[in-house]
Amino acid sequence: MFPKDSHRSDHSFETIILSVNIMSLPAYTPVDAYDLDDEPLSRFLEWNPGVHSIRFQWLDYSNMLRCQVYTRRAVARLLNSKVGFSVQEGSLTMLEDEDGKPSLNLAEAMCQSPLIPDWHSLGLCPWAKGHAFVQCYLGKNNPEPQRKGIEKLYYEEMCPRFALRSAILEADSHDLEIEVGFGIQFCVTKRSKKGSSSTHPLGPYSPFTVDALEGRVGPVMGEIMECLTDVENEDDEEIDARVLTYYAGGQRDQYEIITRPLSPLEAVDGLIFTRQVIRNVCKKHSLVATFHPLVPATNGTHVNISLHDGKHLDTVHEESFLAGMIENLSATLAFTLPLPLSYHRTVAGQNVFGQFQLGRFQNKRMPTQKKGPALMDACANAYLAVAAMIVSGTAGVRDKRKLKDRKVLGIAHELPTCLEEAHSSLRENKVLKDGLGSRLVERYLQLMADFADTLEKVGDVDSVAQRDFLSTRL
């Protein structure tokens, strides 16, 4: 990602505004001057003169990465003229039905609202020469006439990226310095004649071996690493490789990439970028990368959260933070495991997840560990999932929660075994509804229930039809 810089230019352009349709809500938080700062764009384009197009990206509730591409000249003209951009309706809540047609039933009650690019998130698209990307917040304009002391542009509280930002600010208020890293599991398979994923193995495979990293996959993984370790500015010492390590996973044709711990917002932006790199590099080599939670392997996304006190681990707040996460874990699963198929990995006896909340027991397969990973899958909107974890942990610190042992294993309550149970837990959870906003939670629950209905119409959880339908989204 492009490095953050507190320096401000003497002149400032008004931020690019893209019109999108989302539910109209009262204004709460004016847009911070940091996000309106366009100087990173000027420096980025100066360092990358070959960029001719910029992709404005935002992640909707169902984890579909939406974007609209503008040329470099168009961006410059529209910045100078302060004219907004317009995009299609339903930026947060649009779903495609089983025939691929967009369903806008939730967007009928929504109104026009701006999209706010975070120029500090600018980066190159190494798989698309001349293209760059920027992650965006959803915003809204002040509907009242402009008055002195009244801000014109506000963040939209329904925005997933803003929900994570708000969670970070609340954690900051309790002196919590949080870093997040991811363990990204995916499978590489052959491309069929129709372009869908094939479950036929590429060749001999042994978990965690050198052989599994060589052969046809070797050059592919090498190119992925080159894309993920490249830097935009060689003079900036703060920029480092995004990846710590990678290896062949425990199931056939499965691989895992461990990303470097970063601030939560940068980490999720990086997760999105890493998945795009993996998918596009594999496509270049006529292979298919899939993050599907069940087929052909049980792929998850491990979330590694660490607390820091300056340069050292924060052991003072660690127990309370983890206790808060565990206490609200059943409701958090509505975000981390957002689809019916997600819960097929939580069946008792499977060596991939575990059914119980954890106190003081070290087991990597448990969903939450002390100094360990919490598990989600690639169906989740990572902004919302990580925001829910941080909100839960911060509440534990605020309320001075303590871990409670159950016998020796530290096992507490049984976790939801299906999406309906997770949704029920979220509806009844005051911590997450207060921390994320009750309207966001209600809209999210409504949309994901509709999405589950759509998937049921497409086919059974283990059907080829549903797998191929999701492969276009994961």
Coordinates of C-alpha atoms in Angstrom, one line a residue:
M1 CA 0.0 0.0 0.0
F2 CA 1.0 3.6 -0.5
P3 CA 2.7 4.9 2.7
K4 CA 0.8 7.3 5.0
D5 CA 2.3 10.8 5.3
S6 CA 1.1 13.5 7.6
H7 CA 2.5 16.3 5.4
R8 CA -0.1 18.5 3.8
S9 CA 0.3 20.5 0.6
D10 CA -0.3 24.3 0.5
H11 CA -3.1 23.7 -1.9
S12 CA -5.8 21.1 -1.7
F13 CA -8.3 19.8 -4.2
E14 CA -11.8 18.7 -3.2
T15 CA -12.0 15.0 -2.9
I16 CA -13.3 12.9 -5.8
I17 CA -17.0 12.3 -5.3
L18 CA -18.6 9.2 -6.9
S19 CA -22.4 9.0 -6.6
V20 CA -23.7 5.7 -5.3
N21 CA -27.0 4.6 -3.9
I22 CA -27.1 3.7 -0.2
M23 CA -29.6 4.2 2.6
S24 CA -29.9 7.9 3.7
L25 CA -29.0 8.4 7.4
P26 CA -28.5 11.4 9.6
A27 CA -25.0 12.9 9.4
Y28 CA -22.7 12.0 12.3
T29 CA -19.0 12.1 11.5
P30 CA -17.5 14.8 9.2
V31 CA -14.8 13.5 6.8
D32 CA -11.3 13.9 8.3
A33 CA -8.9 16.2 6.6
Y34 CA -6.5 13.3 6.4
D35 CA -8.8 11.5 4.0
L36 CA -9.4 14.7 2.0
D37 CA -5.6 15.1 1.5
D38 CA -4.9 14.6 -2.2
E39 CA -1.1 15.1 -2.0
P40 CA -0.4 11.3 -1.9
L41 CA -2.1 11.1 -5.4
S42 CA 0.2 13.7 -6.8
R43 CA 3.3 12.0 -5.4
F44 CA 2.1 8.6 -6.5
L45 CA 1.5 9.7 -10.1
E46 CA 4.8 11.5 -10.1
W47 CA 6.6 8.3 -9.1
N48 CA 4.5 6.1 -11.5
P49 CA 4.2 8.1 -14.7
G50 CA 3.1 4.9 -16.6
V51 CA -0.2 4.8 -14.7
H52 CA -3.0 5.7 -17.1
S53 CA -6.1 4.4 -15.2
I54 CA -7.2 4.3 -11.6
R55 CA -9.7 1.8 -10.1
F56 CA -11.9 3.2 -7.4
Q57 CA -12.8 0.1 -5.3
W58 CA -15.2 -0.6 -2.5
L59 CA -16.3 -3.8 -0.8
D60 CA -20.0 -4.5 -0.4
Y61 CA -21.6 -6.4 2.4
S62 CA -21.5 -9.7 0.5
N63 CA -17.7 -9.3 -0.1
M64 CA -18.1 -8.5 -3.7
L65 CA -15.3 -6.0 -4.7
R66 CA -16.9 -3.3 -6.8
C67 CA -15.1 -0.7 -8.8
Q68 CA -15.2 1.9 -11.5
V69 CA -12.2 2.8 -13.6
Y70 CA -11.3 6.4 -14.5
T71 CA -8.4 7.5 -16.7
R72 CA -5.6 9.6 -15.3
R73 CA -6.7 12.6 -17.3
A74 CA -10.3 12.3 -16.3
V75 CA -9.3 12.2 -12.6
A76 CA -7.2 15.3 -13.0
R77 CA -9.9 17.2 -14.9
L78 CA -12.6 16.2 -12.4
L79 CA -10.5 17.1 -9.4
N80 CA -9.8 20.6 -10.9
S81 CA -13.4 21.1 -11.9
K82 CA -14.8 19.7 -8.6
V83 CA -17.3 17.6 -10.6
G84 CA -18.5 14.3 -9.2
F85 CA -18.6 10.9 -10.7
S86 CA -21.7 8.7 -10.9
V87 CA -21.9 4.9 -10.6
Q88 CA -24.7 2.4 -10.7
E89 CA -27.1 1.8 -7.8
G90 CA -26.8 -0.6 -4.9
S91 CA -23.1 -0.2 -4.1
L92 CA -23.5 -2.0 -0.7
T93 CA -26.6 -4.1 -1.2
M94 CA -26.8 -5.2 -4.8
L95 CA -27.0 -9.0 -5.2
E96 CA -27.0 -11.1 -8.4
D97 CA -29.6 -13.8 -8.7
E98 CA -29.0 -17.4 -9.9
D99 CA -29.0 -16.1 -13.5
G100 CA -26.5 -13.4 -12.8
K101 CA -29.1 -10.6 -13.0
P102 CA -28.7 -7.8 -10.4
S103 CA -31.4 -7.7 -7.7
L104 CA -32.0 -4.2 -6.4
N105 CA -34.9 -4.8 -4.0
L106 CA -32.9 -3.3 -1.1
A107 CA -31.8 -0.3 -3.0
E108 CA -35.2 1.1 -3.7
A109 CA -35.2 3.0 -0.5
M110 CA -31.7 4.4 -1.0
C111 CA -30.5 7.8 -2.2
Q112 CA -27.5 9.2 -3.8
S113 CA -24.3 9.5 -1.7
P114 CA -20.6 10.2 -2.4
L115 CA -17.7 7.8 -2.4
I116 CA -14.5 9.0 -0.7
P117 CA -11.2 7.7 -2.0
D118 CA -8.5 7.1 0.6
W119 CA -5.5 8.4 -1.4
H120 CA -3.2 6.9 1.2
S121 CA -4.2 3.4 0.0
L122 CA -3.1 3.9 -3.6
G123 CA -1.2 1.0 -5.1
L124 CA -0.2 -0.5 -8.5
C125 CA -2.0 -3.4 -10.1
P126 CA 1.0 -5.6 -11.1
W127 CA -1.3 -7.9 -13.2
A128 CA -2.7 -4.9 -15.2
K129 CA 0.0 -2.7 -16.7
G130 CA -0.8 1.0 -16.3
H131 CA -3.5 0.5 -13.7
A132 CA -3.6 1.6 -10.1
F133 CA -6.2 1.2 -7.4
V134 CA -7.5 3.1 -4.5
Q135 CA -9.8 1.9 -1.7
C136 CA -12.8 4.0 -0.8
Y137 CA -15.1 5.0 1.9
L138 CA -18.8 5.5 1.3
G139 CA -20.0 8.9 2.3
K140 CA -22.9 11.3 2.3
N141 CA -23.5 15.0 1.8
N142 CA -25.1 17.4 4.2
P143 CA -28.7 17.7 2.9
E144 CA -29.1 21.1 4.6
P145 CA -28.0 24.4 3.1
Q146 CA -24.3 25.1 3.7
R147 CA -23.8 27.1 6.9
K148 CA -20.7 28.3 8.7
G149 CA -19.4 25.6 10.9
I150 CA -21.4 22.9 9.2
E151 CA -19.4 20.3 7.3
K152 CA -20.4 19.4 3.8
L153 CA -19.2 15.8 3.6
Y154 CA -19.7 13.0 6.1
Y155 CA -18.8 9.4 6.4
E156 CA -21.6 6.9 5.9
E157 CA -22.0 4.9 9.0
M158 CA -23.3 1.9 6.9
C159 CA -19.8 1.7 5.2
P160 CA -17.8 -1.4 6.1
R161 CA -14.5 0.4 5.8
F162 CA -15.7 3.2 8.0
A163 CA -16.9 0.6 10.6
L164 CA -13.4 -0.7 10.8
R165 CA -12.0 2.8 11.1
S166 CA -14.4 3.6 13.9
A167 CA -13.5 0.4 15.7
I168 CA -9.8 1.4 15.5
L169 CA -10.5 4.9 16.9
E170 CA -12.4 3.4 19.8
A171 CA -9.6 1.0 20.5
D172 CA -7.2 4.0 20.4
S173 CA -9.2 5.7 23.0
H174 CA -8.4 2.8 25.4
D175 CA -4.7 3.0 24.5
L176 CA -4.9 -0.2 22.4
E177 CA -2.4 -0.4 19.6
I178 CA -3.5 -3.2 17.3
E179 CA -1.8 -5.0 14.4
V180 CA -3.4 -7.6 12.2
G181 CA -2.0 -10.3 9.9
F182 CA -3.7 -12.9 7.8
G183 CA -3.1 -16.6 6.9
I184 CA -4.6 -16.9 3.5
Q185 CA -5.5 -20.4 2.3
F186 CA -6.3 -21.2 -1.3
C187 CA -6.2 -24.0 -3.8
V188 CA -4.6 -23.9 -7.3
T189 CA -6.3 -26.2 -9.9
K190 CA -6.6 -26.7 -13.6
R191 CA -8.8 -24.6 -15.8
S192 CA -11.5 -26.5 -17.6
K193 CA -12.6 -25.8 -21.1
K194 CA -15.6 -23.8 -19.8
G195 CA -13.3 -21.8 -17.5
S196 CA -14.6 -23.1 -14.2
S197 CA -12.5 -24.7 -11.5
S198 CA -11.5 -28.4 -11.9
T199 CA -10.9 -30.5 -8.9
H200 CA -8.4 -32.7 -10.7
P201 CA -5.0 -32.4 -9.1
L202 CA -2.2 -30.7 -10.9
G203 CA 0.2 -33.5 -10.1
P204 CA 1.8 -35.3 -7.2
Y205 CA 1.3 -33.4 -3.9
S206 CA 2.6 -33.9 -0.4
P207 CA 1.7 -31.3 2.3
F208 CA 4.4 -29.0 3.6
T209 CA 7.0 -30.3 1.1
V210 CA 9.4 -28.7 -1.4
D211 CA 8.0 -30.9 -4.2
A212 CA 4.6 -29.3 -3.8
L213 CA 6.1 -25.9 -4.4
E214 CA 7.9 -26.9 -7.5
G215 CA 6.7 -28.2 -10.9
R216 CA 3.9 -26.2 -12.5
V217 CA 3.1 -24.2 -9.4
G218 CA 6.6 -23.1 -8.8
P219 CA 6.8 -20.2 -11.3
V220 CA 3.3 -19.2 -10.3
M221 CA 4.1 -18.9 -6.6
G222 CA 7.3 -17.1 -7.5
E223 CA 5.5 -14.5 -9.6
I224 CA 2.9 -14.0 -6.8
M225 CA 5.7 -13.3 -4.4
E226 CA 7.3 -10.8 -6.7
C227 CA 4.0 -8.9 -7.0
L228 CA 3.5 -9.0 -3.2
T229 CA 7.1 -7.9 -2.3
D230 CA 7.5 -5.2 -4.9
V231 CA 7.5 -1.6 -3.6
E232 CA 6.2 1.6 -5.1
N233 CA 9.0 3.8 -3.6
E234 CA 12.4 2.3 -3.2
D235 CA 13.5 5.3 -1.0
D236 CA 10.8 4.8 1.6
E237 CA 12.3 2.6 4.4
E238 CA 8.9 2.0 5.9
I239 CA 7.7 0.0 2.9
D240 CA 8.5 -3.7 3.4
A241 CA 7.4 -7.0 1.9
R242 CA 3.7 -7.8 2.5
V243 CA 4.4 -11.5 3.0
L244 CA 6.3 -13.2 5.9
T245 CA 6.2 -16.8 4.5
Y246 CA 4.3 -19.2 2.3
Y247 CA 4.1 -23.0 2.1
A248 CA 2.2 -25.9 0.7
G249 CA -0.9 -26.5 2.9
G250 CA -2.2 -29.7 4.6
Q251 CA -4.6 -30.7 1.8
R252 CA -4.1 -31.4 -1.9
D253 CA -3.3 -28.4 -4.1
Q254 CA -3.7 -26.1 -1.1
Y255 CA -1.3 -23.3 -0.3
E256 CA -1.1 -20.7 2.4
I257 CA 0.4 -17.2 2.5
I258 CA 1.1 -15.4 5.8
T259 CA 1.0 -11.6 5.6
R260 CA 3.0 -9.2 7.7
P261 CA 1.2 -7.6 10.7
L262 CA 0.0 -4.1 9.9
S263 CA -2.5 -1.6 11.2
P264 CA -6.0 -3.1 10.8
L265 CA -7.1 -0.9 7.9
E266 CA -3.8 -1.4 6.0
A267 CA -4.0 -5.2 6.7
V268 CA -7.5 -5.6 5.3
D269 CA -6.6 -3.4 2.3
G270 CA -3.6 -5.7 1.8
L271 CA -5.8 -8.8 2.1
I272 CA -7.9 -7.6 -0.8
F273 CA -4.9 -6.8 -2.8
T274 CA -3.2 -10.2 -2.1
R275 CA -6.3 -12.1 -3.2
Q276 CA -6.4 -10.1 -6.4
V277 CA -2.7 -10.9 -7.1
I278 CA -3.2 -14.6 -6.4
R279 CA -6.2 -14.8 -8.6
N280 CA -4.8 -12.9 -11.6
V281 CA -1.4 -14.4 -11.6
C282 CA -2.9 -17.9 -11.7
K283 CA -5.3 -16.8 -14.5
K284 CA -2.2 -15.6 -16.5
H285 CA -0.8 -19.2 -16.2
S286 CA -4.1 -20.8 -17.2
L287 CA -4.8 -22.0 -13.7
V288 CA -7.6 -21.3 -11.3
A289 CA -7.1 -20.0 -7.7
T290 CA -10.0 -20.6 -5.5
F291 CA -10.6 -19.5 -1.9
H292 CA -13.8 -21.6 -1.6
P293 CA -14.3 -22.7 2.0
L294 CA -15.1 -26.3 1.0
V295 CA -14.0 -27.2 -2.5
P296 CA -11.5 -28.7 -3.3
A297 CA -10.2 -28.2 0.2
T298 CA -11.4 -26.6 3.5
N299 CA -9.8 -23.1 3.0
G300 CA -10.0 -20.5 5.7
T301 CA -8.5 -17.1 6.4
H302 CA -6.7 -17.0 9.8
V303 CA -6.8 -13.6 11.5
N304 CA -3.8 -13.0 13.7
I305 CA -4.4 -10.0 16.1
S306 CA -1.7 -8.7 18.3
L307 CA -1.7 -5.9 20.9
H308 CA 1.3 -3.6 21.3
D309 CA 2.6 -1.1 23.8
G310 CA 5.1 0.9 21.8
K311 CA 7.6 -1.7 20.5
H312 CA 6.5 -4.4 23.0
L313 CA 3.6 -6.8 23.2
D314 CA 0.8 -5.4 25.4
T315 CA 0.4 -8.0 28.1
V316 CA -1.6 -5.7 30.4
H317 CA -4.7 -5.6 28.1
E318 CA -4.2 -9.0 26.4
E319 CA -6.4 -11.1 28.6
S320 CA -9.3 -8.7 28.7
F321 CA -9.2 -8.2 24.9
L322 CA -9.3 -11.9 24.3
A323 CA -12.0 -12.4 26.9
G324 CA -14.1 -9.8 25.1
M325 CA -13.6 -11.5 21.8
I326 CA -14.6 -14.9 23.2
E327 CA -17.7 -13.4 25.0
N328 CA -19.0 -12.0 21.7
L329 CA -17.7 -14.8 19.4
S330 CA -21.0 -16.4 18.6
A331 CA -22.3 -13.0 17.3
T332 CA -19.0 -12.3 15.5
L333 CA -19.4 -15.5 13.5
A334 CA -22.2 -13.8 11.6
F335 CA -19.5 -11.7 10.0
T336 CA -16.6 -14.1 9.8
L337 CA -18.7 -17.1 8.6
P338 CA -21.4 -15.3 6.6
L339 CA -22.9 -18.1 4.5
P340 CA -24.5 -21.5 5.1
L341 CA -21.6 -23.4 3.6
S342 CA -19.2 -21.7 6.1
Y343 CA -20.6 -23.8 8.9
H344 CA -19.8 -27.1 7.2
R345 CA -16.3 -26.6 8.6
T346 CA -17.5 -26.3 12.2
V347 CA -18.9 -29.9 12.3
A348 CA -17.6 -31.7 15.4
G349 CA -14.6 -33.9 14.6
Q350 CA -13.3 -32.0 11.6
N351 CA -9.7 -31.0 12.0
V352 CA -10.3 -27.4 10.7
F353 CA -12.2 -25.4 13.2
G354 CA -13.7 -26.6 16.5
Q355 CA -17.2 -26.0 18.0
F356 CA -16.4 -24.4 21.3
Q357 CA -15.3 -21.0 22.6
L358 CA -11.8 -21.1 24.0
G359 CA -10.4 -19.8 27.3
R360 CA -6.8 -20.9 28.0
F361 CA -6.2 -23.8 25.7
Q362 CA -3.6 -23.8 22.9
N363 CA -5.2 -25.4 19.9
K364 CA -4.7 -23.9 16.4
R365 CA -8.0 -25.4 15.2
M366 CA -10.0 -23.4 17.8
P367 CA -11.6 -20.2 16.4
T368 CA -10.0 -18.0 19.1
Q369 CA -6.7 -18.6 20.9
K370 CA -4.5 -16.7 23.2
K371 CA -1.8 -15.2 21.0
G372 CA -3.2 -17.2 18.1
P373 CA -5.6 -17.0 15.1
A374 CA -9.3 -16.5 14.8
L375 CA -10.7 -18.2 11.8
M376 CA -12.9 -16.7 9.1
D377 CA -13.3 -17.6 5.4
A378 CA -13.1 -15.9 2.1
C379 CA -16.9 -15.3 2.0
A380 CA -16.6 -12.7 4.7
N381 CA -16.3 -8.9 4.3
A382 CA -13.0 -8.6 6.1
Y383 CA -13.6 -4.9 7.1
L384 CA -16.7 -6.0 9.0
A385 CA -15.2 -9.2 10.4
V386 CA -12.1 -7.5 11.8
A387 CA -14.2 -4.5 13.0
A388 CA -16.4 -7.0 14.9
M389 CA -13.3 -8.6 16.5
I390 CA -11.8 -5.2 17.6
V391 CA -15.2 -4.0 18.9
S392 CA -15.5 -7.2 21.0
G393 CA -11.9 -7.0 22.3
T394 CA -12.1 -3.3 23.1
A395 CA -15.3 -3.9 25.0
G396 CA -13.5 -6.6 27.0
V397 CA -10.8 -4.1 27.9
R398 CA -13.3 -1.4 28.8
D399 CA -15.2 -3.7 31.0
K400 CA -12.1 -5.4 32.4
R401 CA -13.2 -8.9 31.5
K402 CA -11.3 -11.9 32.6
L403 CA -10.8 -15.3 30.9
K404 CA -12.9 -18.0 32.6
D405 CA -11.7 -21.6 32.6
R406 CA -13.9 -24.5 32.1
K407 CA -12.2 -27.5 33.7
V408 CA -8.6 -27.7 32.3
L409 CA -9.4 -27.1 28.6
G410 CA -10.9 -23.7 29.0
I411 CA -13.9 -24.7 26.9
A412 CA -16.9 -22.4 27.4
H413 CA -20.1 -22.3 25.3
E414 CA -20.9 -24.1 22.1
L415 CA -20.7 -22.0 19.0
P416 CA -23.4 -21.6 16.4
T417 CA -23.6 -24.5 14.0
C418 CA -25.5 -22.8 11.3
L419 CA -26.0 -19.3 9.8
E420 CA -29.4 -18.9 11.5
E421 CA -27.9 -19.4 14.9
A422 CA -25.2 -16.9 14.3
H423 CA -27.7 -14.3 13.0
S424 CA -29.8 -14.8 16.1
S425 CA -26.7 -14.3 18.3
L426 CA -25.9 -11.1 16.4
R427 CA -29.4 -9.7 16.8
E428 CA -29.2 -10.1 20.5
N429 CA -25.7 -8.8 20.9
K430 CA -25.6 -5.3 22.3
V431 CA -21.8 -4.9 22.1
L432 CA -21.7 -5.3 18.4
K433 CA -24.9 -3.4 17.6
D434 CA -23.6 -0.5 19.6
G435 CA -20.1 -0.7 18.3
L436 CA -20.9 -1.2 14.6
G437 CA -24.3 0.6 14.6
S438 CA -27.7 -1.1 14.8
R439 CA -28.7 0.1 11.3
L440 CA -25.6 -1.4 9.7
V441 CA -26.2 -4.7 11.6
E442 CA -29.9 -4.8 10.6
R443 CA -29.1 -4.1 6.9
Y444 CA -26.3 -6.6 6.9
L445 CA -28.5 -9.4 8.4
Q446 CA -31.2 -8.7 5.8
L447 CA -28.8 -8.7 2.9
M448 CA -27.0 -11.9 3.9
A449 CA -30.2 -13.7 4.6
D450 CA -31.3 -12.8 1.0
F451 CA -27.9 -14.0 -0.3
A452 CA -28.3 -17.3 1.5
D453 CA -31.7 -17.7 -0.2
T454 CA -30.1 -17.0 -3.6
L455 CA -27.5 -19.6 -3.0
E456 CA -30.2 -22.2 -2.1
K457 CA -31.9 -21.5 -5.4
V458 CA -28.6 -22.0 -7.2
G459 CA -28.0 -25.4 -5.8
D460 CA -27.0 -27.4 -2.7
V461 CA -23.9 -26.4 -0.7
D462 CA -21.8 -29.2 -2.3
S463 CA -23.2 -28.8 -5.8
V464 CA -21.1 -27.8 -8.8
A465 CA -23.6 -25.1 -9.6
Q466 CA -23.2 -23.3 -6.3
R467 CA -19.4 -23.7 -6.4
D468 CA -19.2 -22.2 -9.8
F469 CA -21.5 -19.4 -8.8
L470 CA -19.4 -18.5 -5.8
S471 CA -16.1 -18.9 -7.7
T472 CA -16.9 -15.6 -9.5
R473 CA -17.1 -13.9 -6.1
L474 CA -14.3 -15.5 -4.2

